[in-house]
Coordinates of C-alpha atoms and ligand atoms in Angstrom, one line a residue:
M1 CA -11.9 161.9 -43.4
S2 CA -14.9 163.6 -45.0
V3 CA -15.7 167.2 -45.8
P4 CA -18.4 168.8 -43.8
A5 CA -21.2 169.5 -46.3
G6 CA -23.1 172.7 -46.8
Q7 CA -20.3 175.0 -45.5
G8 CA -18.2 177.5 -47.4
L9 CA -19.5 178.7 -50.7
L10 CA -16.5 179.6 -52.9
L11 CA -16.0 181.1 -56.4
G12 CA -13.0 179.6 -58.1
I13 CA -11.1 181.1 -61.0
E14 CA -8.5 179.3 -63.2
S15 CA -6.5 181.0 -66.0
S16 CA -3.0 179.5 -65.6
C17 CA -2.6 178.1 -69.2
D18 CA -5.1 178.1 -72.1
E19 CA -8.4 177.4 -70.3
T20 CA -10.4 180.3 -68.8
A21 CA -12.6 178.8 -66.1
A22 CA -14.9 179.8 -63.2
A23 CA -16.9 177.6 -60.8
V24 CA -19.0 177.9 -57.7
V25 CA -18.5 175.0 -55.2
R26 CA -20.0 174.5 -51.8
G27 CA -18.2 172.8 -49.0
G28 CA -15.2 171.9 -51.2
R29 CA -17.3 169.3 -53.1
E30 CA -20.8 170.3 -54.2
V31 CA -20.3 171.8 -57.7
L32 CA -23.1 174.3 -58.3
S33 CA -21.5 175.6 -61.6
D34 CA -18.4 174.7 -63.6
V35 CA -17.7 176.8 -66.7
V36 CA -14.6 176.1 -68.9
R37 CA -13.8 178.1 -72.0
S38 CA -10.9 176.4 -73.9
Q39 CA -8.6 178.2 -76.3
N40 CA -7.6 175.1 -78.1
D41 CA -8.7 176.4 -81.5
A42 CA -6.7 179.6 -81.2
H43 CA -3.5 177.6 -80.5
A44 CA -4.0 174.7 -82.8
A45 CA -2.5 176.4 -85.8
W46 CA 0.8 176.8 -83.8
G47 CA 0.9 173.2 -82.6
G48 CA 1.1 174.4 -78.9
V49 CA 0.2 177.2 -76.5
V50 CA 1.4 180.6 -77.5
P51 CA 1.6 182.8 -74.3
E52 CA 0.7 186.0 -75.9
I53 CA -2.4 184.6 -77.5
A54 CA -3.3 182.8 -74.2
G55 CA -3.1 186.1 -72.3
R56 CA -5.3 187.9 -74.8
G57 CA -7.8 185.0 -74.9
H58 CA -8.2 185.1 -71.1
L59 CA -8.9 188.9 -71.2
D60 CA -11.7 188.3 -73.7
A61 CA -13.2 185.4 -71.8
I62 CA -12.8 186.2 -68.1
R63 CA -15.9 188.4 -67.7
P64 CA -18.4 186.3 -69.6
V65 CA -17.1 183.1 -67.9
L66 CA -17.4 184.6 -64.5
Q67 CA -20.9 185.9 -65.2
E68 CA -22.0 182.5 -66.5
A69 CA -20.6 180.7 -63.5
M70 CA -22.4 182.9 -61.0
T71 CA -25.7 182.8 -63.0
A72 CA -25.6 179.0 -63.5
A73 CA -25.0 178.5 -59.7
A74 CA -27.9 181.0 -59.0
V75 CA -25.6 182.6 -56.4
R76 CA -25.4 186.2 -55.5
P77 CA -22.0 187.8 -54.6
E78 CA -23.0 188.4 -51.0
Q79 CA -23.6 184.7 -50.5
L80 CA -20.0 183.9 -51.3
D81 CA -17.7 183.1 -48.4
A82 CA -14.4 183.6 -50.4
I83 CA -12.8 183.8 -53.8
A84 CA -10.1 181.3 -54.8
V85 CA -7.8 181.7 -57.7
T86 CA -4.7 180.0 -59.2
S87 CA -1.6 181.9 -58.3
R88 CA 1.1 179.4 -59.6
P89 CA 2.5 177.8 -61.6
G90 CA 1.6 178.8 -65.1
L91 CA 2.1 181.4 -67.8
L92 CA 2.7 184.8 -66.2
G93 CA 0.3 186.8 -68.5
S94 CA -2.4 184.2 -68.1
L95 CA -2.1 184.0 -64.4
L96 CA -2.3 187.8 -64.1
V97 CA -5.7 187.9 -65.8
G98 CA -7.3 185.5 -63.4
T99 CA -5.7 186.9 -60.3
T100 CA -6.5 190.4 -61.2
A101 CA -10.1 189.5 -61.7
A102 CA -10.1 187.7 -58.4
K103 CA -8.5 190.6 -56.5
S104 CA -10.9 193.1 -58.1
L105 CA -14.0 191.0 -57.1
A106 CA -12.6 190.3 -53.6
W107 CA -12.1 194.1 -53.2
A108 CA -15.5 195.2 -54.6
W109 CA -17.4 192.4 -52.9
R110 CA -15.4 192.6 -49.6
K111 CA -14.6 188.8 -49.7
P112 CA -11.6 187.0 -48.4
L113 CA -9.1 185.9 -51.1
V114 CA -7.5 182.5 -51.4
A115 CA -4.4 181.8 -53.6
V116 CA -4.2 178.2 -54.9
D117 CA -1.4 176.1 -56.4
H118 CA -2.6 174.6 -59.7
L119 CA -0.8 171.2 -59.2
Q120 CA -2.3 170.8 -55.7
A121 CA -5.7 171.6 -57.3
H122 CA -5.2 168.8 -59.8
V123 CA -4.7 166.4 -56.8
Y124 CA -7.8 167.8 -55.2
A125 CA -9.7 167.2 -58.4
A126 CA -9.0 163.5 -57.9
L127 CA -10.1 163.7 -54.2
M128 CA -13.4 165.3 -55.3
S129 CA -14.3 162.1 -57.1
R130 CA -14.8 160.3 -53.7
D131 CA -17.1 160.9 -50.9
S132 CA -14.5 160.1 -48.2
W133 CA -10.8 160.1 -48.1
E134 CA -8.2 157.7 -46.6
F135 CA -4.8 159.4 -46.4
P136 CA -2.1 158.8 -47.2
Y137 CA -2.1 158.5 -51.0
V138 CA 0.6 158.1 -53.6
T139 CA -0.4 160.8 -56.1
L140 CA 0.4 161.1 -59.7
V141 CA -0.1 164.5 -61.3
V142 CA 0.2 164.0 -65.1
S143 CA -0.4 167.1 -67.3
G144 CA 0.9 169.2 -70.1
G145 CA 3.5 170.9 -67.9
H146 CA 4.1 168.3 -65.1
T147 CA 4.6 164.7 -64.4
S148 CA 5.2 164.2 -60.7
L149 CA 4.7 161.7 -57.9
Y150 CA 3.8 162.8 -54.4
R151 CA 2.9 161.3 -51.1
T152 CA -0.3 163.1 -50.1
D153 CA -1.2 163.3 -46.4
S154 CA -4.0 165.9 -46.6
P155 CA -5.4 168.2 -49.3
L156 CA -2.7 170.6 -48.4
A157 CA 0.2 168.3 -47.6
H158 CA 2.2 166.8 -50.5
T159 CA 5.7 165.5 -50.4
L160 CA 7.5 165.2 -53.7
L161 CA 8.7 161.6 -54.5
G162 CA 9.9 162.2 -58.1
A163 CA 9.3 164.4 -61.1
T164 CA 10.2 164.4 -64.8
R165 CA 13.8 165.2 -65.8
D166 CA 12.7 166.5 -69.2
D167 CA 9.3 166.4 -70.9
A168 CA 6.0 166.0 -69.0
A169 CA 3.9 163.1 -70.3
G170 CA 1.4 165.5 -71.8
E171 CA 4.1 167.5 -73.5
A172 CA 5.5 164.2 -75.0
L173 CA 2.0 163.4 -76.4
D174 CA 1.7 166.9 -77.8
K175 CA 5.1 166.6 -79.5
A176 CA 4.4 163.1 -80.8
A177 CA 1.1 164.3 -82.2
K178 CA 3.0 167.2 -83.9
L179 CA 5.5 164.6 -85.5
L180 CA 2.5 162.5 -86.7
G181 CA 0.8 165.5 -88.2
L182 CA -2.1 165.3 -85.8
G183 CA -3.8 168.3 -84.1
Y184 CA -3.3 170.1 -80.8
P185 CA -3.8 169.2 -78.0
G186 CA -1.9 166.0 -78.9
G187 CA -3.1 163.8 -76.1
P188 CA -6.8 163.5 -77.2
A189 CA -5.7 163.5 -80.9
I190 CA -3.4 160.4 -80.3
E191 CA -6.2 158.8 -78.2
T192 CA -8.7 159.2 -81.1
A193 CA -6.3 158.2 -83.8
G194 CA -5.0 155.1 -81.9
A195 CA -8.4 153.9 -80.6
Q196 CA -8.6 151.0 -83.0
G197 CA -4.9 150.5 -83.2
D198 CA -2.7 147.6 -81.9
P199 CA -0.8 148.8 -78.8
R200 CA 1.7 145.9 -79.3
A201 CA 2.5 146.7 -82.9
L202 CA 5.6 148.8 -82.0
R203 CA 7.7 147.9 -78.9
F204 CA 9.0 151.2 -77.4
K205 CA 11.5 150.7 -74.6
L206 CA 9.9 152.0 -71.4
P207 CA 12.0 154.8 -69.8
M208 CA 12.0 153.2 -66.3
L209 CA 15.4 154.9 -65.4
G210 CA 16.8 151.9 -63.3
P211 CA 15.1 149.7 -60.8
D212 CA 14.3 152.2 -58.0
S213 CA 13.9 155.5 -59.7
L214 CA 10.7 157.4 -59.1
E215 CA 11.7 160.1 -61.7
F216 CA 10.4 160.2 -65.3
S217 CA 11.9 161.0 -68.7
F218 CA 9.8 161.1 -71.8
S219 CA 12.1 162.9 -74.3
G220 CA 13.7 159.5 -75.3
L221 CA 10.3 158.0 -76.1
K222 CA 9.7 161.0 -78.4
T223 CA 13.1 160.5 -80.1
A224 CA 12.3 156.8 -80.5
L225 CA 9.1 157.7 -82.3
L226 CA 10.9 160.2 -84.6
Y227 CA 13.4 157.4 -85.5
T228 CA 10.6 155.0 -86.1
L229 CA 9.0 157.5 -88.5
K230 CA 12.1 158.9 -90.2
G231 CA 14.8 156.3 -89.7
P232 CA 18.0 156.4 -87.6
G233 CA 19.0 160.1 -87.0
G234 CA 15.5 161.2 -87.6
R235 CA 16.4 163.2 -90.7
P236 CA 13.4 164.9 -92.0
E237 CA 14.6 164.8 -95.6
Q238 CA 14.6 161.0 -95.4
P239 CA 11.5 159.5 -96.9
D240 CA 9.3 157.5 -94.5
L241 CA 10.6 154.0 -94.1
P242 CA 8.7 151.4 -96.1
G243 CA 6.7 149.1 -93.8
T244 CA 6.1 151.7 -91.1
A245 CA 3.1 150.6 -89.0
P246 CA -0.3 152.2 -89.8
L247 CA -0.9 155.5 -87.9
A248 CA -3.5 153.8 -85.6
D249 CA -0.9 151.3 -84.5
V250 CA 1.8 153.9 -84.0
C251 CA -0.5 156.0 -81.8
A252 CA -1.8 153.1 -79.8
S253 CA 1.8 151.8 -79.2
F254 CA 3.1 155.2 -78.2
E255 CA 0.2 155.9 -75.9
A256 CA 0.6 152.4 -74.4
A257 CA 4.3 153.1 -73.7
V258 CA 3.4 156.3 -71.9
A259 CA 0.6 154.7 -69.9
E260 CA 2.6 151.5 -69.0
T261 CA 5.5 153.7 -67.8
L262 CA 3.2 155.9 -65.6
A263 CA 1.4 152.9 -64.1
R264 CA 4.6 151.0 -63.3
K265 CA 6.1 154.1 -61.6
C266 CA 2.9 154.5 -59.5
V267 CA 3.1 150.9 -58.3
R268 CA 6.8 151.4 -57.6
A269 CA 6.0 154.5 -55.5
C270 CA 3.5 152.5 -53.5
N271 CA 6.0 149.7 -52.8
A272 CA 8.7 152.3 -51.8
T273 CA 6.3 154.1 -49.4
G274 CA 4.2 151.3 -48.1
V275 CA 1.1 153.2 -49.2
D276 CA -1.7 151.3 -50.9
R277 CA -3.9 154.0 -52.5
I278 CA -3.1 155.9 -55.7
L279 CA -4.6 159.3 -56.7
V280 CA -4.4 160.4 -60.3
G281 CA -5.1 163.9 -61.7
G282 CA -4.1 166.2 -64.5
G283 CA -5.0 166.4 -68.2
V284 CA -3.4 163.2 -69.3
A285 CA -5.4 161.4 -66.6
R286 CA -8.3 161.8 -68.9
N287 CA -6.8 159.2 -71.2
R288 CA -8.8 156.0 -71.3
R289 CA -5.8 153.8 -72.0
L290 CA -3.9 155.3 -69.0
R291 CA -6.9 154.8 -66.8
A292 CA -7.4 151.2 -67.9
T293 CA -3.7 150.3 -67.6
L294 CA -3.3 151.9 -64.2
A295 CA -6.5 150.3 -62.9
A296 CA -5.3 146.9 -64.1
H297 CA -1.9 147.3 -62.4
A298 CA -3.5 148.5 -59.2
R299 CA -6.0 145.5 -59.2
R300 CA -3.1 143.1 -59.7
E301 CA -1.1 144.6 -56.8
G302 CA -4.1 145.0 -54.4
L303 CA -3.9 148.8 -54.6
D304 CA -6.9 151.2 -54.8
A305 CA -6.7 153.6 -57.7
V306 CA -8.7 156.9 -57.6
F307 CA -9.0 159.0 -60.7
A308 CA -10.4 162.5 -61.1
R309 CA -13.6 162.6 -63.1
P310 CA -12.7 163.0 -66.8
E311 CA -14.1 166.6 -67.0
H312 CA -12.0 167.5 -63.9
C313 CA -8.7 166.0 -65.3
T314 CA -8.1 168.9 -67.6
D315 CA -8.0 172.5 -66.3
N316 CA -11.1 173.6 -64.6
A317 CA -12.1 176.0 -61.7
A318 CA -14.1 173.5 -59.7
M319 CA -10.8 172.1 -58.3
I320 CA -9.6 175.6 -57.6
A321 CA -12.8 176.4 -55.6
G322 CA -12.6 172.9 -53.9
L323 CA -8.9 173.3 -52.8
G324 CA -9.7 176.9 -52.0
H325 CA -12.2 175.6 -49.5
A326 CA -9.5 173.6 -47.7
H327 CA -7.3 176.7 -47.5
W328 CA -10.3 178.9 -46.3
S329 CA -11.3 176.3 -43.7
A330 CA -7.7 176.4 -42.3
G331 CA -7.7 180.1 -42.3
R332 CA -5.1 180.3 -45.0
L333 CA -6.1 183.5 -46.8
A334 CA -4.1 185.6 -49.2
P335 CA -3.6 189.4 -49.1
L336 CA -4.9 191.6 -51.9
D337 CA -1.4 192.3 -53.1
F338 CA -0.3 188.7 -53.4
D339 CA 2.1 187.8 -56.3
V340 CA 1.9 185.2 -59.0
A341 CA 4.7 182.8 -59.8
A342 CA 5.3 181.3 -63.2
R343 CA 7.2 178.3 -61.7
Ligands
KG4_401 O1 -4.0 169.6 -66.9 P1 -4.0 170.2 -68.3 O2 -5.4 170.6 -68.9 O3 -3.1 171.5 -68.4 C1 -1.8 171.6 -67.7 O4 -1.9 171.9 -66.5 O5 -0.9 171.2 -68.3 O6 -3.3 169.2 -69.2 C2 -3.1 169.4 -70.6 C3 -2.5 168.2 -71.2 C4 -2.1 168.3 -72.6 O7 -0.7 167.9 -72.8 C5 -3.0 167.3 -73.3 O8 -2.5 166.8 -74.6 C6 -3.3 166.3 -72.3 O9 -3.3 167.0 -71.1 N1 -4.5 165.6 -72.5 C7 -4.6 164.3 -72.8 C8 -6.0 164.0 -72.9 N2 -6.7 165.2 -72.7 C9 -5.8 166.2 -72.5 N3 -3.7 163.3 -72.9 C10 -4.1 162.1 -73.2 N4 -5.4 161.8 -73.4 C11 -6.4 162.7 -73.3 N5 -7.6 162.3 -73.5
ZN402 ZN1 -3.5 171.8 -65.4

């Protein structure tokens, strides 16, 4: 199945967490502009996203980001076919900034509005990396807020196979980075610090949750790291244990445990469903060790693994405009008074 090219020019808007983004995409694929303004620096001091700061950051950024996206695409408002925006899930105050901007522009420019699910958009980001699609896929969405496996039968049809019982993989990496005194966001910080490390230095027990489970649980891995650093019980007053591995090895080993768990679960989901193609999207999918580990498992098992392009793994609006095109083509429009949903 391939997308008809040259049809449907959409402006996409994303503001669900701490990236303000706008993009213009034609036909669900051809990215004419793709502007992302990250708030990482504003949240770094707090070691995580502060909702109040995020909302205010979006308010400051939304107008210039929108302007830049329209200018870079060299598109006039009247050329647009629709405006797509993330309506769920995410931080309430953050979602409201993007959706209010989208509603205002849709009203002023008399354009149809499309409300997009952020997680489905992460899946679409992976689809955007290929010229043609062969459904069904087993899909892994692995981000700061979510770690879920789906069976995907079209850009708009996803059946949940399993999700995390506690922390998302990105959340586990962010918390691990905090324990290790590394910066926010934790995923890239651990990737950099562990780049030269030995992934076999520390053997973390992989949280596979029994032989058939398609669920995830990463909080135990984080506790195991804490005990590795501070000793049994993880008491902070206890001095670091003598002989603890170098930081690079700790980071590489922790990252490898997360990557290996995710890869094995993808293979397990393929075996359980009889599907032989894997789609991978979400911020953590940017991780090079995860991409290499998953690709190696897929090769061994005769599976095809499709990853979102690195720049489209983390939050962006190209994936919102892209998925918005699928909704728009199917006539799935949203009224001007649609609501947002945090969960
Ligand atoms: O998709 P995303 O931008 O936002 C959510 O929808 O959550 O994902 C953010 C998450 C954070 O937890 C961040 O640490 C992680 O993605 N992340 C990475 C990398 N880049 C971002 N994790 C591992 N390696 C990376 N290179
Ligand atoms: Zn996201």
